[in-house]
Amino acid sequence: MIDDREGGINPYNMYDNCVNAPGAQVSTRFRLEYEYRTGKKLDVSQLSTVPCMNETAVTVYLNRADVRKALGIPTSLGPWSICSDDISRTYNRQYGEMAQRVKNGLDLGLKGMIYSGDVDMACNFLMGQRFSRKLGYKETKNKKHYIVDGQIGGYHTAYENLHFVTVRGAGHMVPTDKPSVAYHIIDAFLFNKNF
């Protein structure tokens, strides 16, 4: 979703067009992000454009009876949505900062990977890179590009038990924008392969 403050640029992928589907509505996710970021209620009438992301396909797919059955979702649960007002109204934030929680897990020997698309302005890669560095772990592999299908897929930095990876040309939804690169980095992470 974009508004005048974002200058007509899709914040989830700055090189992607915004979806201008007829009858598009403000997604719950955008409303929640806006209200969290600004501390104000969203006045939809003030928006100059329609949502940047069309969530129809994933919503229809994840609500199909055969998919819900395959995923083991009880029929007693309501339909899936990208964000739920029921959850957002009752969610009680327990932690304002996650660095110590991540450190606790890594200190127990868990492995972690933070990855970011490099054209995502909502959760940009610079924040992830900074977060990874500030955890204070020794860098075990300097930032270096990795190759997928003969092209630079992005950059990888390794720390003790933690990998930080960027995905070149991907926005907020890395697997949607760059599925083969997403597969490559997840496979490398899970099976201790070279990036």
Backbone as a ProteinNet text record, in pm:
[ID]
protein_1_A
[PRIMARY]
MIDDREGGINPYNMYDNCVNAPGAQVSTRFRLEYEYRTGKKLDVSQLSTVPCMNETAVTVYLNRADVRKALGIPTSLGPWSICSDDISRTYNRQYGEMAQRVKNGLDLGLKGMIYSGDVDMACNFLMGQRFSRKLGYKETKNKKHYIVDGQIGGYHTAYENLHFVTVRGAGHMVPTDKPSVAYHIIDAFLFNKNF
[TERTIARY]
84.4	0	88.7	50.8	129.2	38.3	96.2	23.2	117.2	72.5	152.2	289.1	301.2	429.5	533.6	491.6	586.3	610	551.8	581.3	544.6	448.7	405.9	494.3	581	670.7	618.6	622.5	580.8	683.9	648	746.8	794.4	720.4	759	854.6	858.9	952.6	957.4	1060.7	1063.2	1067.7	1098.1	1098.9	975.3	883.6	762.4	648.3	558.3	440.7	344	262.2	155.8	39	-30.8	-147.3	-261.1	-317	-429.3	-554.6	-582.3	-698.6	-826.3	-928.7	-1055.7	-1111	-1159.4	-1220.2	-1119.1	-990.6	-889.4	-917.3	-891.1	-916.3	-787.4	-786.3	-670.6	-658.1	-541.4	-521.3	-506.6	-543.8	-528.6	-382.4	-293.6	-150.4	-106.9	-147.6	-106.6	-162.1	-290.4	-351.2	-275.1	-241.5	-169.3	-29.4	39.8	173.7	166.4	69.2	53.3	26.3	-68.4	-105.6	8.9	86.9	202.1	308.5	336	441.8	408.9	281.2	244.8	179	126	53.3	-84.5	-130.6	-261.5	-346.7	-477.6	-570.8	-562.7	-574.5	-567.5	-700.4	-696.3	-813.8	-801.9	-872.8	-861.8	-893.6	-980.9	-1018.7	-901.9	-797.7	-682.9	-577.9	-593.8	-495.8	-515	-403.4	-412.5	-407.9	-375.6	-364.8	-420.8	-428.4	-478.8	-362.8	-390.3	-282.2	-178.2	-53.7	55.7	65.4	6.7	18.4	-119.6	-133.3	-258.8	-245.5	-319.1	-309.8	-418.2	-491.7	-603.6	-560.1	-457.1	-417.4	-377.8	-295.5	-251.8	-368.2	-458.4	-574.4	-666.1	-694.8	-779.7	-713.9	-585	-513.5	-514.1	-477.1	-466.8	-602.4	-710	-843.2	-912.4	-845.6	-903.1	-910.4	-1019.5	-1040.2	-927.8	-883.4	-777.5	-644	-615	-490.3	-496.1	-608.4	-623.2	-610.1	-668.2	-658.9	-513.5	-444.4	-304.1	-214.6	-248.7	-170.6	-213.7	-318.4	-364.9	-438.5	-503.9	-576.5	-716.9	-754.9	-888.6	-998.6	-1105.7	-1217.2	-1283.7	-1259.5	-1319.4	-1255.4	-1136.2	-1071.2	-1127.3	-1136.3	-1189.2	-1094.2	-1130.9	-1048.7	-916	-816.9	-685.9	-694	-621.9	-607.6	-464.5	-419.3	-280.9	-250	-344.8	-335.9	-475.6	-482.4	-611.5	-640.3	-754.9	-796.2	-813.7	-862.9	-881.8	-749.7	-646.6	-514.7	-458.5	-466.9	-406.8	-474.2	-604.6	-674.8	-633.6	-600.4	-570.6	-421.6	-338.5	-194.7	-135.7	-58	9.9	160	219.6	363.2	440.3	522.6	600.1	739.4	793.3	929.5	933.5	997.5	1013.4	1133.3	1231	1355.8	1386	1421	1441.1	1586.7	1680.9	1822.4	1858.8	1817.2	1854.3	1789.8	1669.4	1602.9	1678	1719.1	1795.5	1928.9	1996.5	2124.4	2108.7	2002.2	1978.9	1973.5	1901.1	1891.4	2024.5	2095.8	2225.8	2326.1	2321.2	2412.1	2384.9	2263.7	2230.5	2276.3	2332.2	2381.2	2287.7	2174.6	2084.8	2149.7	2120	2167	2057.5	2098.8	2000.9	2041.6	1941	1966.3	1867	1919.6	1837.2	1860.6	1752.3	1769.9	1675.1	1719.6	1642.5	1657.7	1547.1	1554	1613.9	1696.2	1764.3	1683.1	1559.1	1473.1	1346	1352.1	1242.9	1267	1174.1	1188.7	1114.9	1027.1	953.2	1044.6	1122.9	1221.7	1351.3	1418.7	1533.2	1653.2	1738.1	1852.1	1952	1958	2051.4	2015.1	1885.7	1843.2	1884.6	1864.9	1903.2	2053.3	2127.4	2273.7	2322.3	2266.1	2304	2266.8	2146.1	2100.6	2197.3	2235.1	2326	2461.2	2515.5	2645.4	2638.7	2530.4	2519.4	2501.3	2471.9	2462.1	2597.8	2705.3	2838.4	2913.2	2865.9	2935.8	3051.7	3151.4	3268.2	3226.4	3273.3	3247.3	3339	3279.9	3359.2	3381.3	3295.8	3314.3	3273.2	3367.3	3338.9	3228.4	3166.7	3061.1	3114.3	3043	3085.5	2961.5	2968.9	2855.8	2844.9	2725.7	2703.1	2633.3	2648.6	2599.4	2484.4	2377.9	2265.1	2232.1	2228.6	2197.3	2288	2416.4	2512.7	2509.1	2427.3	2414.1	2439.5	2478.7	2492.6	2354	2338.7	2210.4	2195.8	2309	2310.1	2441.8	2438.2	2560	2534.7	2641.1	2632.1	2745	2711.3	2808.6	2778.3	2882	2862.2	2922.5	2848.2	2892.6	2882.3	2928	2912.9	2763.6	2720.1	2581.3	2479.8	2523.1	2429.1	2476.9	2383.5	2411.5	2323.7	2382.5	2304.5	2318.6	2204.5	2203.3	2113	2162.5	2076.5	2039.6	1925	1879.3	1863.4	1948	1952.1	1823	1762.9	1643.3	1514.4	1519	1397.4	1344.1	1213.1	1148.3	1117	1011.3	969.7	937.3	879.5	840.9	945.5	1060.6	1173.9	1135.5	1066.5	1033.8	942.7	861.8	776.1	858.9	947.1	1026.2	1140.5	1206.5	1325.4	1320.6	1229.3	1212.1	1336.8	1412.4	1530.3	1638.7	1651.3	1750.1	1704.9	1576.1	1523.5	1550.2	1524.3	1550.9	1699.4	1784.4	1929.6	1976.7	1934.3	1985.5	1928.5	1803.2	1744.1	1808.2	1830.9	1897	2039.7	2113.4	2250.8	2251.7	2158.1	2150.8	2115.9	2011.4	1964.5	2063.9	2134.8	2222.1	2371	2403.7	2544.2	2625	2563.9	2633.2	2692.4	2784.4	2838.3	2730.2	2727.6	2633.8	2688
-116.7	0	122.6	220.8	343.4	461.7	568.8	693.5	806.3	929.3	1042.6	1050.8	1009.9	1018.9	927.3	823.6	731.1	763.7	870.9	920.4	829.3	739.9	653.2	532.9	501.3	386	271.7	152.3	32.8	5.2	16	-2	-145.9	-242.2	-382.6	-427.1	-352.2	-378.4	-250.5	-170.8	-36.9	-35.6	-149.7	-155.6	-222.7	-264.2	-330.8	-230	-251.5	-165.8	-198.4	-101.8	-126.3	-190.5	-275.9	-342.9	-241.7	-221.7	-129.5	-205.9	-308.6	-392.1	-317.1	-329.4	-265.2	-318.7	-229.1	-270.5	-311.2	-282.7	-320	-248.1	-317.2	-260.5	-257.1	-175.3	-167.5	-298.5	-360.4	-486	-459	-558.2	-546.8	-524.9	-594.5	-580.2	-435.4	-372.8	-234.5	-144.8	-163.3	-79.4	-91.7	-216	-238.2	-177.4	-195.3	-137	14.9	73.8	218.7	268.2	203.2	246.9	227.9	120.6	98.3	204.6	230.5	323.9	467.5	506.6	646.2	670.7	564.9	582.7	643.3	651.2	709	607.3	623	539.2	578.1	478.7	501.7	554.9	669.1	724.6	688.5	582.6	529.6	635.5	728	829.9	921.8	923.7	1010	945	816.8	748.5	786.7	804.6	846.8	730	611.8	497.1	372.7	266.4	139	52.2	-62.7	-145.6	-184.2	-196.1	-234.3	-384.1	-460.3	-605.2	-666.7	-754.3	-825.9	-958.6	-972	-1090.5	-1193.3	-1172.8	-1259.7	-1403.9	-1426	-1562.3	-1645.4	-1590.6	-1667.2	-1691.5	-1595.2	-1611.8	-1721.6	-1719.1	-1822.5	-1959.3	-1967.6	-2095.3	-2152	-2071.8	-2122.9	-2150.2	-2106.8	-2136.8	-2250.3	-2307	-2422.9	-2540.5	-2615.7	-2729.5	-2832	-2862.7	-2962.8	-2916.1	-2787.3	-2733.2	-2732.8	-2689.3	-2688.4	-2830.1	-2927.1	-3066.5	-3114.5	-3084.1	-3125.8	-3063.8	-2944.1	-2875.9	-2914.5	-2996.9	-3042.4	-2935.5	-2844	-2735.9	-2784.4	-2783.3	-2830.2	-2747	-2812.6	-2741.7	-2644	-2661.1	-2571.7	-2432.7	-2421.3	-2290.3	-2210.8	-2081.5	-1993.6	-1981.4	-1901.5	-1887	-1816.6	-1848.8	-1785	-1645.9	-1550.8	-1418.5	-1372.7	-1283.7	-1237.7	-1173.9	-1105.9	-1052.9	-1062.8	-1085.6	-1105.2	-995.5	-931.3	-832.1	-896.3	-1021.1	-1089.7	-1101.5	-1138.2	-1152.1	-1015.3	-920.6	-789.8	-718	-738.7	-674.6	-733.9	-862.3	-928.8	-951.3	-919.9	-943.5	-852	-910.5	-834.9	-846.4	-740	-742	-764.9	-868.2	-901.3	-840	-819.2	-768.7	-653.9	-545.2	-433.6	-451.8	-524.5	-545.8	-694.4	-746.9	-891.7	-936.3	-844.7	-882.6	-981.6	-955.5	-1045.5	-1182.5	-1188.4	-1317	-1397.9	-1330.3	-1397.5	-1445.5	-1359.4	-1396.5	-1518	-1521.2	-1635.4	-1765.9	-1766.2	-1886.3	-1924.7	-1825.8	-1853.4	-1902.4	-1845.5	-1887.7	-2031	-2078.6	-2217.9	-2314.2	-2258.8	-2342.7	-2352.5	-2282.5	-2281.9	-2204.2	-2244.2	-2171.6	-2075.2	-1962.7	-1866.5	-1806.9	-1764.4	-1694.3	-1579.4	-1463.6	-1346.6	-1315.1	-1308.3	-1273.2	-1160.5	-1078.5	-961.6	-939.9	-903.3	-857.9	-718.4	-688.9	-559	-444.6	-472.5	-364	-352.8	-405.6	-395.6	-271.7	-177.1	-57.7	-71.2	-169.4	-188.1	-244.8	-345.2	-406.1	-415.3	-304.7	-302.6	-380.2	-421.4	-506.8	-437.5	-305.6	-235.4	-256.6	-262.7	-289.8	-430.1	-527.8	-665.4	-680.8	-612.9	-617.2	-557.1	-442.9	-376	-461.5	-517.1	-603.5	-720.1	-784.3	-899.3	-860.9	-748.2	-701.9	-667.8	-600.5	-553.2	-666.4	-786.2	-898.6	-929.5	-888.1	-898.1	-1027.9	-1111.2	-1237.2	-1214.9	-1299.9	-1293.3	-1326.4	-1244.4	-1270.5	-1383.6	-1491.1	-1606.6	-1609.7	-1542.4	-1527.1	-1385.8	-1313.3	-1176.4	-1173.3	-1058	-1038.1	-1073.1	-1163	-1209.6	-1244.2	-1220	-1254.4	-1406.2	-1450.7	-1592.3	-1599.7	-1713.1	-1729.6	-1830	-1793.5	-1883.6	-1873.7	-1986.3	-1990.7	-1897.8	-1892.9	-1814	-1664.3	-1620.2	-1477.6	-1453.7	-1331.3	-1296.8	-1299.3	-1382.8	-1393.7	-1290.1	-1243.9	-1147.9	-1160.5	-1124.2	-1127.4	-1202.6	-1268.7	-1353	-1315.6	-1299.9	-1280.8	-1384.7	-1452.7	-1554	-1506.5	-1529.6	-1506.9	-1641.4	-1648.1	-1771	-1803	-1913.8	-1962.2	-1873.5	-1768.3	-1677.5	-1643.5	-1643.9	-1602.7	-1482.5	-1382.2	-1271.1	-1275	-1275.1	-1293.2	-1188.2	-1125.3	-1038.3	-1112.1	-1075.3	-1135.1	-1021.5	-1025.1	-918.1	-913.1	-795.6	-775.1	-824.4	-868.3	-916.9	-810.5	-811	-723.3	-797	-754.6	-807.7	-956.6	-999.8	-1139.9	-1210.7	-1238.9	-1296.6	-1421	-1520.4	-1640.1	-1612.3	-1507.8	-1470.7	-1404.2	-1313	-1237.7	-1318.6	-1399	-1473.7	-1616.5	-1700.3	-1834.8	-1922.2	-1918.7	-2006.4	-1961.4	-1831.7	-1781.1	-1813	-1797	-1831.1	-1978.2	-2063.9	-2206.6	-2230.1	-2165.6	-2182.4	-2145.3	-2029.9	-1987.3	-2073	-2112.9	-2197.8	-2335.8	-2389.3	-2518.9	-2512.5	-2407.5	-2391.4	-2381.1	-2306.1	-2289	-2420.2	-2486	-2607.9	-2723.4	-2733	-2848.7	-2814.5	-2700.1	-2658.3	-2659.6	-2610.8	-2601.2	-2461.4	-2447.6	-2314.8	-2229.2	-2103.3	-2011.5	-1976
0	0	0	-75	-74.8	-49.1	-7.7	7	-34.2	-19	-65.4	0.5	126	195.2	133.1	63.5	3.2	-144	-193.4	-326.4	-441.6	-424.8	-533	-555.2	-461	-474.6	-388.9	-443.3	-370.2	-260.4	-132.5	-25.5	-10.2	-65.4	-52.5	-162.9	-272.2	-381.3	-463.9	-440.8	-499.3	-651.5	-715.1	-860.7	-918.1	-832.6	-878.6	-883.9	-977.3	-985.9	-873.9	-840.1	-744.1	-816.9	-746.3	-802.4	-805.5	-920.3	-932.7	-971.3	-893.8	-921.4	-887.9	-975	-943.8	-812.3	-729.6	-603.4	-498.3	-521.3	-422.3	-291.5	-183.9	-52.2	26.9	130.2	217.4	293.2	285.7	357.2	506.1	584.2	728.8	762.5	690.6	717.6	700	588.8	567.7	676.3	710	812.8	944.3	982.3	1108.1	1103.7	991	978.6	986.9	919.6	921.1	1062.4	1130.5	1264.9	1363.7	1346.6	1434.6	1409.3	1280.6	1242.4	1281.7	1266.3	1289.9	1424.6	1485.9	1611.5	1591.2	1464.2	1431.9	1358.4	1370.6	1294.6	1147.4	1061.3	917.8	866.7	799	732.6	584.7	545.3	409.2	304.6	336.2	238.3	203	285.1	259.4	169.4	139.7	56.1	-89.8	-160.2	-299.9	-397.6	-350.7	-440.1	-373	-450.5	-399.8	-352.4	-291.3	-237.3	-341.5	-295.2	-384.8	-404	-315.5	-325.1	-338.1	-435.1	-451.5	-377	-269.6	-184.2	-215.6	-324.1	-357.4	-381.7	-462.5	-499.7	-378.2	-290.4	-173.2	-77.8	-66.1	21.9	-30.4	-160.1	-220.3	-205	-235.1	-228.2	-86.4	11.3	148.6	213.2	150.3	202.2	127.2	27.1	-42.2	54.3	48.2	139.1	127.8	4.3	-11.9	46.1	35.1	89.8	242.3	297.1	443.5	499.4	427.7	472.6	467.5	357.2	342.1	449	493.7	597	738.3	747.7	878.8	958.1	889.7	956.8	989.4	1115.9	1154.3	1087.1	1048.7	984.4	1080.7	1209.8	1309.1	1308.2	1250.1	1243.2	1126.6	1144.5	1040.8	922.9	824.5	704.5	734.2	652.1	662.6	603.1	663.1	603.8	625.7	539.7	544.9	679.5	737.8	873.8	933.5	1061.4	1125.7	1227.1	1211.6	1311.2	1448.1	1450.5	1579.1	1653.4	1583.1	1646.1	1681.8	1591.1	1618.1	1734.4	1750.2	1863.1	1996.9	1998.2	2125.1	2147.8	2049.4	2062	2168.1	2255.9	2360	2335.8	2290.4	2261.1	2390.4	2390.6	2510.1	2508.1	2388.8	2378.1	2278	2315.9	2224.3	2133.6	2179.8	2106.5	2105.8	1989.9	1977.2	1983.6	1986.9	1982.5	2092.8	2214.9	2324.2	2307.4	2255.2	2232.2	2126.3	2020.3	1915.3	1971.3	2046.7	2108.5	2198.6	2277.3	2366.8	2287.8	2177.7	2095	2033.2	1979.2	1918	2022.1	2141.9	2249.1	2294.2	2271.1	2303.1	2193.2	2086.4	1977.4	1858.6	1862.8	1747.5	1633.8	1511.4	1394.2	1350.4	1295.6	1247.4	1114.1	1039.2	913.6	903.4	872.5	844	697.1	620.3	479.2	442.7	347.9	306.4	157.8	94.9	-43	-44.2	-143.1	-141.5	-202.7	-246.8	-294.8	-209.7	-89.1	8.1	93	88.3	170.7	303.3	316.7	441.9	549.8	515.5	606.5	527.9	512.5	421.5	474.6	381.4	415.9	507.7	504.9	593.2	740.2	769.1	907.5	949.1	861.7	892.5	907.8	822	828.5	960.1	995.4	1120.9	1241.6	1239.8	1349	1366.7	1256.7	1261.9	1321.1	1276.6	1328.1	1476.5	1515.5	1654.2	1755.3	1708.3	1801.7	1864.1	1796.2	1853.5	1830.4	1740.6	1713.8	1617.6	1629.3	1542.5	1399.3	1306.5	1164.5	1119.6	1068.5	1025.8	875.2	799.7	654.5	617.5	556.2	514.3	409.8	398.2	298.9	160.2	93.8	-38.6	-120.4	-249.4	-335.8	-348.9	-382.2	-412.8	-548.4	-613.7	-750.6	-753.7	-825.2	-849.4	-998.2	-1065.4	-1209	-1290.5	-1254.5	-1330.1	-1303.9	-1210.2	-1179.3	-1030.5	-997.3	-855.4	-792.7	-690.8	-620.8	-511.6	-458.8	-349.6	-275.3	-147.1	-66.1	63.2	111.1	230.3	326	453	559.9	665.9	715.1	819.3	950.4	1056.4	1193.4	1264.3	1386.8	1464.2	1475.6	1419.1	1423.4	1352	1285.6	1220.3	1079.8	985.6	848.2	816.4	752.5	699.6	548.1	479	334	269.9	164.2	84.5	-43.6	-99.3	-224.8	-325.8	-427.8	-527.7	-608.5	-611.7	-692.4	-630.9	-505.8	-439.4	-344.5	-330.9	-236	-106.5	-41.4	88.7	82.5	-27.1	-44.1	-130.1	-70	-142.6	-223	-164.2	-243.2	-363.4	-355.3	-467.8	-577.7	-538.2	-635.8	-695.7	-614.7	-658	-603.6	-655	-597.9	-603.4	-713.5	-720.6	-623.1	-602.7	-506.7	-364.5	-337.8	-204.8	-174.2	-270.9	-251.8	-224.5	-301.4	-287.2	-146.5	-96.2	35.3	148.4	136.6	241.5	239.3	120.4	107.2	163.4	129.1	179.2	331.3	385.7	530.8	600.8	555.4	622.7	615	502.6	480.9	483.7	544.8	563.1	434.1	327.4	198.4	184	90.3	61.2	-2.4	36	-25.7	-162.8
[MASK]
+++++++++++++++++++++++++++++++++++++++++++++++++++++++++++++++++++++++++++++++++++++++++++++++++++++++++++++++++++++++++++++++++++++++++++++++++++++++++++++++++++++++++++++++++++++++++++++++++++

